[in-house]
Tab-separated table of N, CA, C and O in Angstrom:
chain	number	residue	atom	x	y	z
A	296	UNK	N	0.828	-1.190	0.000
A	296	UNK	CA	0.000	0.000	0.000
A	296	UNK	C	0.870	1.250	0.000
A	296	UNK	O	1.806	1.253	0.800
A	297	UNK	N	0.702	2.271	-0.753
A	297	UNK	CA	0.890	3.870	-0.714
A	297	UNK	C	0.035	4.806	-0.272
A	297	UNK	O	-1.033	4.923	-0.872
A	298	UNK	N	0.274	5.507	0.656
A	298	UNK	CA	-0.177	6.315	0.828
A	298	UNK	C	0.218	7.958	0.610
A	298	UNK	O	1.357	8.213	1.001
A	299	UNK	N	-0.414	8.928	0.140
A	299	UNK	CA	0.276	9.979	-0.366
A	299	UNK	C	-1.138	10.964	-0.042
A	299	UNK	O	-2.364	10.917	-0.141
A	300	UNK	N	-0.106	11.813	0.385
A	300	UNK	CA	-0.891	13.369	0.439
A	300	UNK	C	0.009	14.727	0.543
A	300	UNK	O	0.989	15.083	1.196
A	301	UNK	N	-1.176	15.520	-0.835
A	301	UNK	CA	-0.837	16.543	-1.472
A	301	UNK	C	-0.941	17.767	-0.479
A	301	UNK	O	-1.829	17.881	0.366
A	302	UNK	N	0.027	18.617	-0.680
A	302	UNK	CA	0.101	19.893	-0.072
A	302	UNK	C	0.595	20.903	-1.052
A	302	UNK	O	1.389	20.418	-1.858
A	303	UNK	N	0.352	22.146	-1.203
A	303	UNK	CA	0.594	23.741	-2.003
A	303	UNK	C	-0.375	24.705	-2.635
A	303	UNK	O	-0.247	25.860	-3.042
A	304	UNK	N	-1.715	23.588	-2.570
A	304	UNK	CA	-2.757	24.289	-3.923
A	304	UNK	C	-3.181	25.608	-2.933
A	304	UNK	O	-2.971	25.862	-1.747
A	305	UNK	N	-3.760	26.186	-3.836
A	305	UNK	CA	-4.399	27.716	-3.316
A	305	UNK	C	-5.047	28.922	-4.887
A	305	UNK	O	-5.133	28.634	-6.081
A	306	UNK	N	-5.314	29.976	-4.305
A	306	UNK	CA	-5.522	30.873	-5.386
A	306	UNK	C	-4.192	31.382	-5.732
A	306	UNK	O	-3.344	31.324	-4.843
A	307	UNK	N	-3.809	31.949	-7.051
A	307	UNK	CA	-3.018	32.616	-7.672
A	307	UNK	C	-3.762	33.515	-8.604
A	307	UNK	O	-4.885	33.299	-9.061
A	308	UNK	N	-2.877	34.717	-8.867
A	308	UNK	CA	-3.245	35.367	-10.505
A	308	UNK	C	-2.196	34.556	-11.259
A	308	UNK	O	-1.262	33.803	-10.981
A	309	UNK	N	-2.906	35.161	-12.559
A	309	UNK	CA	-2.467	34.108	-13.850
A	309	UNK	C	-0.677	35.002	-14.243
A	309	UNK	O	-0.265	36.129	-13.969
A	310	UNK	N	-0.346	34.389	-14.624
A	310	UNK	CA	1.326	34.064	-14.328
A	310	UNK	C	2.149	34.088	-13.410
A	310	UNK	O	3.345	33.963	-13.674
A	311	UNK	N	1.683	34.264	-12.036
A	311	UNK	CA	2.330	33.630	-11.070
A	311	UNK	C	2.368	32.128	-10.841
A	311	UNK	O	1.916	31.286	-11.618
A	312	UNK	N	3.058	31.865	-9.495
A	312	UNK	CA	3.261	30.313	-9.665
A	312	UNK	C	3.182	29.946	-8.445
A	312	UNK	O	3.264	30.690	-7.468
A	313	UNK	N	2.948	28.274	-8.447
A	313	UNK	CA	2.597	27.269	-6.952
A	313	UNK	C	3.709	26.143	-7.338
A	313	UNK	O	4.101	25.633	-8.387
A	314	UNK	N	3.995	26.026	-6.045
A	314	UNK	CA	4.270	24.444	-6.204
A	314	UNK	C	3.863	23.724	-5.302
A	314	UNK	O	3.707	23.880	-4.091
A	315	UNK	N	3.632	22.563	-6.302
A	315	UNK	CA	2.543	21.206	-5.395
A	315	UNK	C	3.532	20.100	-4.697
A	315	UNK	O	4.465	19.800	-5.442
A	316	UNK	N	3.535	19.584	-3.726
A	316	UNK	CA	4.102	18.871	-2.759
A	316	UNK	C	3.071	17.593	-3.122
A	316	UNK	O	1.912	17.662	-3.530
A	317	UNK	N	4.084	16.112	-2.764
A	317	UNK	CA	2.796	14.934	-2.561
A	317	UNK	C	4.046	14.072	-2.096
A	317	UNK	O	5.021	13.728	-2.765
A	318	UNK	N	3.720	13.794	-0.637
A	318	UNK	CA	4.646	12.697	0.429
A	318	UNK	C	3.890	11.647	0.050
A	318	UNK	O	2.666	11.523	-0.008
A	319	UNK	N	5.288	10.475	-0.347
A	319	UNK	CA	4.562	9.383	-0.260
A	319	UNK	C	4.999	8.417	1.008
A	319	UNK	O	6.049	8.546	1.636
A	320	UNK	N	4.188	7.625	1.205
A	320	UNK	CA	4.878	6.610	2.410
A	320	UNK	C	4.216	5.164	2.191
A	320	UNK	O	3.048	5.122	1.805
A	321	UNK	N	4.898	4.024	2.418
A	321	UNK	CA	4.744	2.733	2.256
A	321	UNK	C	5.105	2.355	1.430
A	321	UNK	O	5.792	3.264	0.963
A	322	UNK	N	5.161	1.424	0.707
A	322	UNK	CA	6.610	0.363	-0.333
A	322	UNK	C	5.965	0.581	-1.663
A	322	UNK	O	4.868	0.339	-2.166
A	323	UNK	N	7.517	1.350	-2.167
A	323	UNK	CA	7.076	1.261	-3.517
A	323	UNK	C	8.239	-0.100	-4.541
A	323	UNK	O	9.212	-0.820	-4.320
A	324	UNK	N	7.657	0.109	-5.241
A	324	UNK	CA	8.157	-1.145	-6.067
A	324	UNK	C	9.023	-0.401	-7.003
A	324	UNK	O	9.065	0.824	-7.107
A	325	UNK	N	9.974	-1.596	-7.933
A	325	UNK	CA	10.796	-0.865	-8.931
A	325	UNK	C	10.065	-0.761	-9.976
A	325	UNK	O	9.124	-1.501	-10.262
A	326	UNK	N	10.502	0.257	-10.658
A	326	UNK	CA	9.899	0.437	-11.982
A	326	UNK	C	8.003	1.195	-11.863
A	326	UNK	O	6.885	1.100	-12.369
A	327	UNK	N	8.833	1.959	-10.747
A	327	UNK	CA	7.651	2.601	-10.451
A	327	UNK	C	7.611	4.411	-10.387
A	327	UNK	O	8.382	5.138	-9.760
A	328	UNK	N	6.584	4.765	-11.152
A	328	UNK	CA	6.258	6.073	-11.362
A	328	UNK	C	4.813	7.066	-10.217
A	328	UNK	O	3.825	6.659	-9.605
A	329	UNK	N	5.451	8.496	-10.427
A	329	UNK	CA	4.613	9.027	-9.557
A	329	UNK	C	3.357	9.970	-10.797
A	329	UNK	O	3.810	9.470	-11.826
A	330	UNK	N	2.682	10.516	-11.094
A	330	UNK	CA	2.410	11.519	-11.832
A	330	UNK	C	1.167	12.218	-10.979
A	330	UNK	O	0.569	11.836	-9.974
A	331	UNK	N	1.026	13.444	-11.832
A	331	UNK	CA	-0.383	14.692	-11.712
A	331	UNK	C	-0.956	14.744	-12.547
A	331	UNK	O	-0.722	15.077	-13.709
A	332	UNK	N	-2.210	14.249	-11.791
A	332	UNK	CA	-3.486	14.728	-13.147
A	332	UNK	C	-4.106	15.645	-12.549
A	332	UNK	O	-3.929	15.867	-11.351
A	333	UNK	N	-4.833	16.240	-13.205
A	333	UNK	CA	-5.916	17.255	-12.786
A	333	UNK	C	-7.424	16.921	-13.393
A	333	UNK	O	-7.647	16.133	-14.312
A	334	UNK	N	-8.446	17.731	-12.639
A	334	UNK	CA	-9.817	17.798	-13.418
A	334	UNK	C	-10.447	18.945	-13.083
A	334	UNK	O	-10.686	19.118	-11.888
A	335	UNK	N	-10.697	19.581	-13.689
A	335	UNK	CA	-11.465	20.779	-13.949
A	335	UNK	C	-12.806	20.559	-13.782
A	335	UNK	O	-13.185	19.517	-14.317
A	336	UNK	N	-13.677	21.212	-13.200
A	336	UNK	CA	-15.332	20.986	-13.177
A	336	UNK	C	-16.047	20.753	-14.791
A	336	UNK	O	-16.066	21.404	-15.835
A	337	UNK	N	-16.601	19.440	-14.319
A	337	UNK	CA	-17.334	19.051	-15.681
A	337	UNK	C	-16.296	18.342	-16.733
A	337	UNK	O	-16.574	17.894	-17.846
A	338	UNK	N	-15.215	18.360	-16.175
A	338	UNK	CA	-14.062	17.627	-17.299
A	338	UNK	C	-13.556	16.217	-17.311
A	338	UNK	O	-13.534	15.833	-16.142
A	339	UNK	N	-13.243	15.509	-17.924
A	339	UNK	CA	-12.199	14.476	-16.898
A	339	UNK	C	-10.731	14.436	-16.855
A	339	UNK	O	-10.110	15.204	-17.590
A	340	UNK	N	-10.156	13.693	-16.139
A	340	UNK	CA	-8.929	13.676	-15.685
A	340	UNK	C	-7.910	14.051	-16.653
A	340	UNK	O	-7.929	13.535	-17.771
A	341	UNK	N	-7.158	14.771	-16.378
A	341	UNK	CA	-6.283	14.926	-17.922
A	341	UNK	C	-4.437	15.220	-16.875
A	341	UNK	O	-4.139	15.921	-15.909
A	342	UNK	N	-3.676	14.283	-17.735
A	342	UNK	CA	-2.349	13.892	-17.349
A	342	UNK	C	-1.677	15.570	-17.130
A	342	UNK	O	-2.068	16.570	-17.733
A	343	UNK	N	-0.948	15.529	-16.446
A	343	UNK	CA	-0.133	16.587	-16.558
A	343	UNK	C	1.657	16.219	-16.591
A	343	UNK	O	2.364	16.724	-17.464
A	344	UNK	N	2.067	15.551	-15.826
A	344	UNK	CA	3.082	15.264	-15.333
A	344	UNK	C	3.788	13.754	-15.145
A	344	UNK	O	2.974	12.894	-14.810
A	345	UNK	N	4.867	13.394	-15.270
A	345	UNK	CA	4.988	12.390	-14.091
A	345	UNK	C	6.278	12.347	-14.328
A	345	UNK	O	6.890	13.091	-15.094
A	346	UNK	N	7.010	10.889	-13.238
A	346	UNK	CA	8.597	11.033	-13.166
A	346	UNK	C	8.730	9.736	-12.694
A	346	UNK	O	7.821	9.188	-12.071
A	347	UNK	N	9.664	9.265	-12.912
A	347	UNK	CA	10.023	7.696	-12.501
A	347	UNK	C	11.339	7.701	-11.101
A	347	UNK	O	12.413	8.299	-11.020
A	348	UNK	N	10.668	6.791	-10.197
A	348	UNK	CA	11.754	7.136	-8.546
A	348	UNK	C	13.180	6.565	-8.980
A	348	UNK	O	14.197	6.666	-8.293
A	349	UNK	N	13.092	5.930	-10.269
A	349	UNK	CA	14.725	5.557	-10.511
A	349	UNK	C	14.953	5.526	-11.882
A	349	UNK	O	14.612	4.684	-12.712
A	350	UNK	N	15.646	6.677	-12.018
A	350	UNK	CA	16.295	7.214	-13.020
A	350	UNK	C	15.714	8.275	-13.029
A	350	UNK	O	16.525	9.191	-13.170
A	351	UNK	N	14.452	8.696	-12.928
A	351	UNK	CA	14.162	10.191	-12.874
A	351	UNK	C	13.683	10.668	-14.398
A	351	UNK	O	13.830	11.868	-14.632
A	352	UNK	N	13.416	10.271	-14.902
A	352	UNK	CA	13.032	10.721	-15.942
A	352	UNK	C	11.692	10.603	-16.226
A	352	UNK	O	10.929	9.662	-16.006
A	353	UNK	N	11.407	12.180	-16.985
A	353	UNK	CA	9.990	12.838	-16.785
A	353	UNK	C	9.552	12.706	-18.209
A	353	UNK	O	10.178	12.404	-19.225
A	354	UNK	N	7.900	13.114	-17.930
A	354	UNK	CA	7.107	13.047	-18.778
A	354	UNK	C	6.067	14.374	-18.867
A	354	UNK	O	5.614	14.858	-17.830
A	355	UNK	N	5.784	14.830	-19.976
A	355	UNK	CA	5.005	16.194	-19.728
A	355	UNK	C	3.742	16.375	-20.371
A	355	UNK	O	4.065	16.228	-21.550
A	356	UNK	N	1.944	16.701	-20.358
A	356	UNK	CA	1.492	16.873	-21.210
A	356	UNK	C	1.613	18.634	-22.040
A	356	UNK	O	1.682	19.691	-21.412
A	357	UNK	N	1.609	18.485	-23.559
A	357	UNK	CA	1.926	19.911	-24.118
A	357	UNK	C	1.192	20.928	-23.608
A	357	UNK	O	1.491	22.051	-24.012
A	358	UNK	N	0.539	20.854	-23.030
A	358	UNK	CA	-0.011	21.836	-22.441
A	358	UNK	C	0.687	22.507	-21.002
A	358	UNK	O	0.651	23.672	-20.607
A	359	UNK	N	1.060	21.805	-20.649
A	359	UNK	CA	2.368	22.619	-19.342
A	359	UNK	C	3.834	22.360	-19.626
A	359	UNK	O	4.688	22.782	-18.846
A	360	UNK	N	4.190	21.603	-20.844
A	360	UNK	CA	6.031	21.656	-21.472
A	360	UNK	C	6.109	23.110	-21.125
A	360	UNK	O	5.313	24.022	-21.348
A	361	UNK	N	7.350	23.094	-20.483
A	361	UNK	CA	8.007	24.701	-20.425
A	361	UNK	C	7.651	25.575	-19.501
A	361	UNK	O	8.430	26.392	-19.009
A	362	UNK	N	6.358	25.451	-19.183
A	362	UNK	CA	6.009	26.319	-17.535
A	362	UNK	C	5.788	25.206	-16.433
A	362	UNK	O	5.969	25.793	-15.366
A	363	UNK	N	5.511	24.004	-16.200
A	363	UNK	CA	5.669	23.621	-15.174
A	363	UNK	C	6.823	21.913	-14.916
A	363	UNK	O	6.970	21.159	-15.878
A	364	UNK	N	7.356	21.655	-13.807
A	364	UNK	CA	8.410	20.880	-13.570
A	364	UNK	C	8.048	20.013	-12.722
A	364	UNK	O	7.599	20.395	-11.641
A	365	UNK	N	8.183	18.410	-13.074
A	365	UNK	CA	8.124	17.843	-11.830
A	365	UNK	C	9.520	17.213	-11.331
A	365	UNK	O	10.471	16.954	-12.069
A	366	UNK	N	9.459	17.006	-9.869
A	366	UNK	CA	11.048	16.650	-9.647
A	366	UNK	C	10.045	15.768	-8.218
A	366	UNK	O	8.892	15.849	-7.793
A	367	UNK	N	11.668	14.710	-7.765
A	367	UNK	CA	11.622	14.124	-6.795
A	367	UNK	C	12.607	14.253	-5.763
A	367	UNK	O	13.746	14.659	-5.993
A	368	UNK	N	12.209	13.930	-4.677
A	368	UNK	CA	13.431	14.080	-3.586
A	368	UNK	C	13.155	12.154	-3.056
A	368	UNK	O	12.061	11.767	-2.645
A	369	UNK	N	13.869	11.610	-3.137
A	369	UNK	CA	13.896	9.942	-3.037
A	369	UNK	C	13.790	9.941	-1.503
A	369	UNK	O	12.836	9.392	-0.952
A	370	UNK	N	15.091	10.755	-0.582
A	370	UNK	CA	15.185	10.517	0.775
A	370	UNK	C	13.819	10.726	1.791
A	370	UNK	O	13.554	10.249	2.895
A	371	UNK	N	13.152	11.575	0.980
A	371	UNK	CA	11.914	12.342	1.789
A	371	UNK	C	11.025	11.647	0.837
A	371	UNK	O	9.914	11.986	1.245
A	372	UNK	N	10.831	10.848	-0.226
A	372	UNK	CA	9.655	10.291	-0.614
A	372	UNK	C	9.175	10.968	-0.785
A	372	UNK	O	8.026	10.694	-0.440
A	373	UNK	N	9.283	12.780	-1.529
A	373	UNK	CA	8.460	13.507	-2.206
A	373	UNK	C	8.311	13.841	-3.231
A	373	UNK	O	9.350	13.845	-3.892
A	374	UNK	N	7.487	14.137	-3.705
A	374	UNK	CA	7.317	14.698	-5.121
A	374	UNK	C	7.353	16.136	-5.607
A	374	UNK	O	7.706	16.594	-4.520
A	375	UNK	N	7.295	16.865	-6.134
A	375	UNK	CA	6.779	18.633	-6.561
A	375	UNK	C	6.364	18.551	-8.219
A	375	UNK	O	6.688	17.933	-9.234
A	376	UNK	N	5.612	19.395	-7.861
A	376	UNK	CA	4.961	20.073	-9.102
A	376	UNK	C	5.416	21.519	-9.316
A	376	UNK	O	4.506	22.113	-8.737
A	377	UNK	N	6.095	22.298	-9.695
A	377	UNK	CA	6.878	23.655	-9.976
A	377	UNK	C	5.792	24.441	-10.919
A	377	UNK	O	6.205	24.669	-12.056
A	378	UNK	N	4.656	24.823	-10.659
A	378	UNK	CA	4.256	25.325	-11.656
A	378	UNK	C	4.185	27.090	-11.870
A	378	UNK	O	3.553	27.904	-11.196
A	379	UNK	N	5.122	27.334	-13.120
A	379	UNK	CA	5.307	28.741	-13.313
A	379	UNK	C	4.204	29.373	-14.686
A	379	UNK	O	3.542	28.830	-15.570
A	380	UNK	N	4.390	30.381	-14.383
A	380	UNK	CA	3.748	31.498	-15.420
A	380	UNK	C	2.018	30.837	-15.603
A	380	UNK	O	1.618	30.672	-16.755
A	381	UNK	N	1.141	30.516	-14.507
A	381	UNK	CA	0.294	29.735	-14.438
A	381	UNK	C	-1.115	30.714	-15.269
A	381	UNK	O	-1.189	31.933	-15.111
A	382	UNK	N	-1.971	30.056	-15.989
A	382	UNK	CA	-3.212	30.353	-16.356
A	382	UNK	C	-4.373	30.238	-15.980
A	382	UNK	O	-4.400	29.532	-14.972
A	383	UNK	N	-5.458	30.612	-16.312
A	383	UNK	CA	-7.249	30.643	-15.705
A	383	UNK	C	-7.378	28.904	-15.993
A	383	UNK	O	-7.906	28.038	-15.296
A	384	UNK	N	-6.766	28.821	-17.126
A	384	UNK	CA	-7.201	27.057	-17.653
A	384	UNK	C	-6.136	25.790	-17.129
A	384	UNK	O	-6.170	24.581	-17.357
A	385	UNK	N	-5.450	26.395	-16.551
A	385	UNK	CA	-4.683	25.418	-15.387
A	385	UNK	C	-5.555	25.224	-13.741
A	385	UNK	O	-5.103	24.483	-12.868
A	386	UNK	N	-6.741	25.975	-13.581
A	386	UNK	CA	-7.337	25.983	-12.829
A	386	UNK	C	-7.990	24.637	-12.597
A	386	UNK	O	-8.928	24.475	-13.378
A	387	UNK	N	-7.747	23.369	-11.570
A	387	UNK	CA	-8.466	22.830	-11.409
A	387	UNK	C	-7.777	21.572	-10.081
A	387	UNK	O	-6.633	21.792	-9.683
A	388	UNK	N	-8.432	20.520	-9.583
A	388	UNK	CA	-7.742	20.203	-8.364
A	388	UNK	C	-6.919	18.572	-9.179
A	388	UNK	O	-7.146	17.637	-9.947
A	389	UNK	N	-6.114	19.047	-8.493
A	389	UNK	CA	-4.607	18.711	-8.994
A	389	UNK	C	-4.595	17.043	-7.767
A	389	UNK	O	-4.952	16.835	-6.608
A	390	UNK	N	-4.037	16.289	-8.764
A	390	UNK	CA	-4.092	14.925	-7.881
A	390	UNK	C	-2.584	14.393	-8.168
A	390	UNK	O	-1.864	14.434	-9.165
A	391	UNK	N	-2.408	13.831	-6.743
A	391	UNK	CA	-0.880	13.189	-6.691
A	391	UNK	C	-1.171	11.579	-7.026
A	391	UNK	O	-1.795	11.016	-6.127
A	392	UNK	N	-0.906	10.949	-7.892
A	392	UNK	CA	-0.927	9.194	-7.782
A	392	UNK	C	0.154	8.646	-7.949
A	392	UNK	O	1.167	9.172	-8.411
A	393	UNK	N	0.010	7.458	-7.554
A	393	UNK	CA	1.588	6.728	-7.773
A	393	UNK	C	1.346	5.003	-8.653
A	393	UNK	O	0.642	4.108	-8.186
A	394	UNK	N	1.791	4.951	-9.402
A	394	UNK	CA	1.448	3.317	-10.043
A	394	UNK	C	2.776	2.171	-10.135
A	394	UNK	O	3.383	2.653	-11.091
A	395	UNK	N	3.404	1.216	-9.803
A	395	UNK	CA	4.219	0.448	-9.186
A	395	UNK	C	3.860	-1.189	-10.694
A	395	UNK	O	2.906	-1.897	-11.015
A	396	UNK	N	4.836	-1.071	-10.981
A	396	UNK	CA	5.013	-1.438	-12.489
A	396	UNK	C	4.958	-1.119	-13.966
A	396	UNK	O	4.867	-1.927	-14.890
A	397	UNK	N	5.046	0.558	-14.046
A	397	UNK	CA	4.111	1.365	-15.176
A	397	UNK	C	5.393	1.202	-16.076
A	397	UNK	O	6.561	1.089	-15.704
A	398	UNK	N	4.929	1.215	-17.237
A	398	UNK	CA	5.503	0.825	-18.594
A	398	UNK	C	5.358	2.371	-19.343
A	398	UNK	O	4.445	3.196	-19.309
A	399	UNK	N	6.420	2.369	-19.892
A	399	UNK	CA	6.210	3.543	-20.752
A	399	UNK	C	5.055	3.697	-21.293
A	399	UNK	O	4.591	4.783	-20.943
A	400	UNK	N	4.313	3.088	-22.034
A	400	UNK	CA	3.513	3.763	-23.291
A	400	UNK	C	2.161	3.536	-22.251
A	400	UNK	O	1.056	3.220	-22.690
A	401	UNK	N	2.500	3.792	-20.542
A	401	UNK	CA	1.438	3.772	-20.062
A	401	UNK	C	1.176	4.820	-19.058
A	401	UNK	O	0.269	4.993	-18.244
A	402	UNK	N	2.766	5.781	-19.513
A	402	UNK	CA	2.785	6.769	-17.942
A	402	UNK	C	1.857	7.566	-18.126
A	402	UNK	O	1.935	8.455	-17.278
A	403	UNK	N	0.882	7.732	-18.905
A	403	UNK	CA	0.081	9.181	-19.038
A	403	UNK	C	-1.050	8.358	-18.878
A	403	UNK	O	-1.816	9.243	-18.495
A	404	UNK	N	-1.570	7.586	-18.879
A	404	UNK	CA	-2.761	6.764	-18.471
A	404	UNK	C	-2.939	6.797	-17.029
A	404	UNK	O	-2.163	6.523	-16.113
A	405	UNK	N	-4.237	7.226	-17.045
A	405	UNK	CA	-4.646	7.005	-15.665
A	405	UNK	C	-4.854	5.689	-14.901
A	405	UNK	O	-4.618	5.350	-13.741
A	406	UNK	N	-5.270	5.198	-15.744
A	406	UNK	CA	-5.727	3.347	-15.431
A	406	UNK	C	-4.449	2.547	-15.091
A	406	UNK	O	-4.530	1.359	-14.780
A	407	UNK	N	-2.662	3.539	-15.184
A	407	UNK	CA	-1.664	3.075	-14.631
A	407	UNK	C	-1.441	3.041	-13.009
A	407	UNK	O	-1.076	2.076	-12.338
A	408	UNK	N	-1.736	4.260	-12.601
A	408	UNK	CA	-1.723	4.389	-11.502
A	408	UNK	C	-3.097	3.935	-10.395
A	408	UNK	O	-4.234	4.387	-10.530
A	409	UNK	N	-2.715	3.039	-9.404
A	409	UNK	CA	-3.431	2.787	-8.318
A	409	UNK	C	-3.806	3.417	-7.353
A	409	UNK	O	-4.968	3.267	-6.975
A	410	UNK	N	-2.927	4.307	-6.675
A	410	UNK	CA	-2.917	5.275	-5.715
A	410	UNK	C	-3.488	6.737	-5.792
A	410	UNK	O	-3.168	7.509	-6.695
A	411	UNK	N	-3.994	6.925	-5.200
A	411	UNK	CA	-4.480	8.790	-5.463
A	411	UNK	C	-4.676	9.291	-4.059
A	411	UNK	O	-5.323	8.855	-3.107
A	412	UNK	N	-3.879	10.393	-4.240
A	412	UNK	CA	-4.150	11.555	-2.982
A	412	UNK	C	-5.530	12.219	-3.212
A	412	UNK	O	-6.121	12.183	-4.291
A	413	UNK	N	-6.024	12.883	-1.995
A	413	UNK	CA	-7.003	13.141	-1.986
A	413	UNK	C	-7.122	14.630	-2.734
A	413	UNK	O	-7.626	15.542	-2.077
A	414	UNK	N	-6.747	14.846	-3.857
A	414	UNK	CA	-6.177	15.878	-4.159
A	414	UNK	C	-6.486	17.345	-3.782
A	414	UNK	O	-7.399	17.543	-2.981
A	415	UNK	N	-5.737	18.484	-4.342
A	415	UNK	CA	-5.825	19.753	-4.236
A	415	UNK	C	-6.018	20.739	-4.551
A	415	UNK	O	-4.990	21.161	-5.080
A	416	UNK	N	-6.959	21.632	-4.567
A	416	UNK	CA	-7.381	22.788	-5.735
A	416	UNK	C	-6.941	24.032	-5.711
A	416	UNK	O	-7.033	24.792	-4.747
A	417	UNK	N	-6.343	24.331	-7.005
A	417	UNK	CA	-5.408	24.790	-7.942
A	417	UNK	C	-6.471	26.222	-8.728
A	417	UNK	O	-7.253	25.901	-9.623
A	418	UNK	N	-6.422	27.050	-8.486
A	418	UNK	CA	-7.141	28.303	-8.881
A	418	UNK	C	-6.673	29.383	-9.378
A	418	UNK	O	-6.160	30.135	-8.549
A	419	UNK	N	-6.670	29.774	-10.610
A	419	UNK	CA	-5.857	30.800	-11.070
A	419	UNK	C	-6.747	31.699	-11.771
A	419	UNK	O	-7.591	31.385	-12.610
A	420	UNK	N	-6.364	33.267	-11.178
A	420	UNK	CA	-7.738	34.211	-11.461
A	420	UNK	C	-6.920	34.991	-12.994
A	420	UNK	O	-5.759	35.390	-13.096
A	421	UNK	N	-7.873	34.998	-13.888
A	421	UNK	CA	-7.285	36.508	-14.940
A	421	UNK	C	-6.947	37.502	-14.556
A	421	UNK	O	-6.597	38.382	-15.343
């Protein structure tokens, strides 16, 4: 079991920036990835992010390449979300999950990940 919970969301104006926190705790497996999705009211889940706990290498949807970053800290079992120069349409509550065997051509799938924080809402005014 994983357990994970998100901390950073809040209001912003649009091009300022947040960053999202998500501690994880309990056994993760190799070949295992963390990512952020979000959902907007009335929308569904749509990938934003993710990063693998060994080797580190990330994944981005085009819609946040270039303004937002995810990174890990291994010792502290955390995650971040860096999100800069933020918009009205980045507005929505932001979820930490973690999935423990994910295959490439599956990191942006939601149906990879098992785990979900109870996530956090993410508000950015014009």
């Amino acid at each position: 079991q994983v357990q994970l919970a998100e901390s950073g969301g809040g209001l912003v104006q649009a091009g300022n920036s947040l960053r999202l926190s998500c501690a994880a705790s309990g056994e993760t497996a190799r070949n295992s990835a963390t990512a952020w999705f979000r959902q907007a009211p009335g929308r569904d889940y749509e990938f934003v992010a993710a990063i693998r706990w060994s080797g580190g290498s990330t994944h981005y949807a085009d819609s946040v390449k270039g303004r937002f970053t995810i990174s890990r800290d291994g010792a502290k079992k955390t995650m971040y979300l860096q999100m800069n120069s933020l918009k009205p349409e980045d507005s929505a509550v932001y979820y930490c999950t973690h999935g423990n065997g994910v295959i490439l051509s599956s990191i942006r799938s939601k149906s990879a990940y098992a785990y979900w924080g109870q996530g956090t809402q993410v508000t950015v005014s014009s």
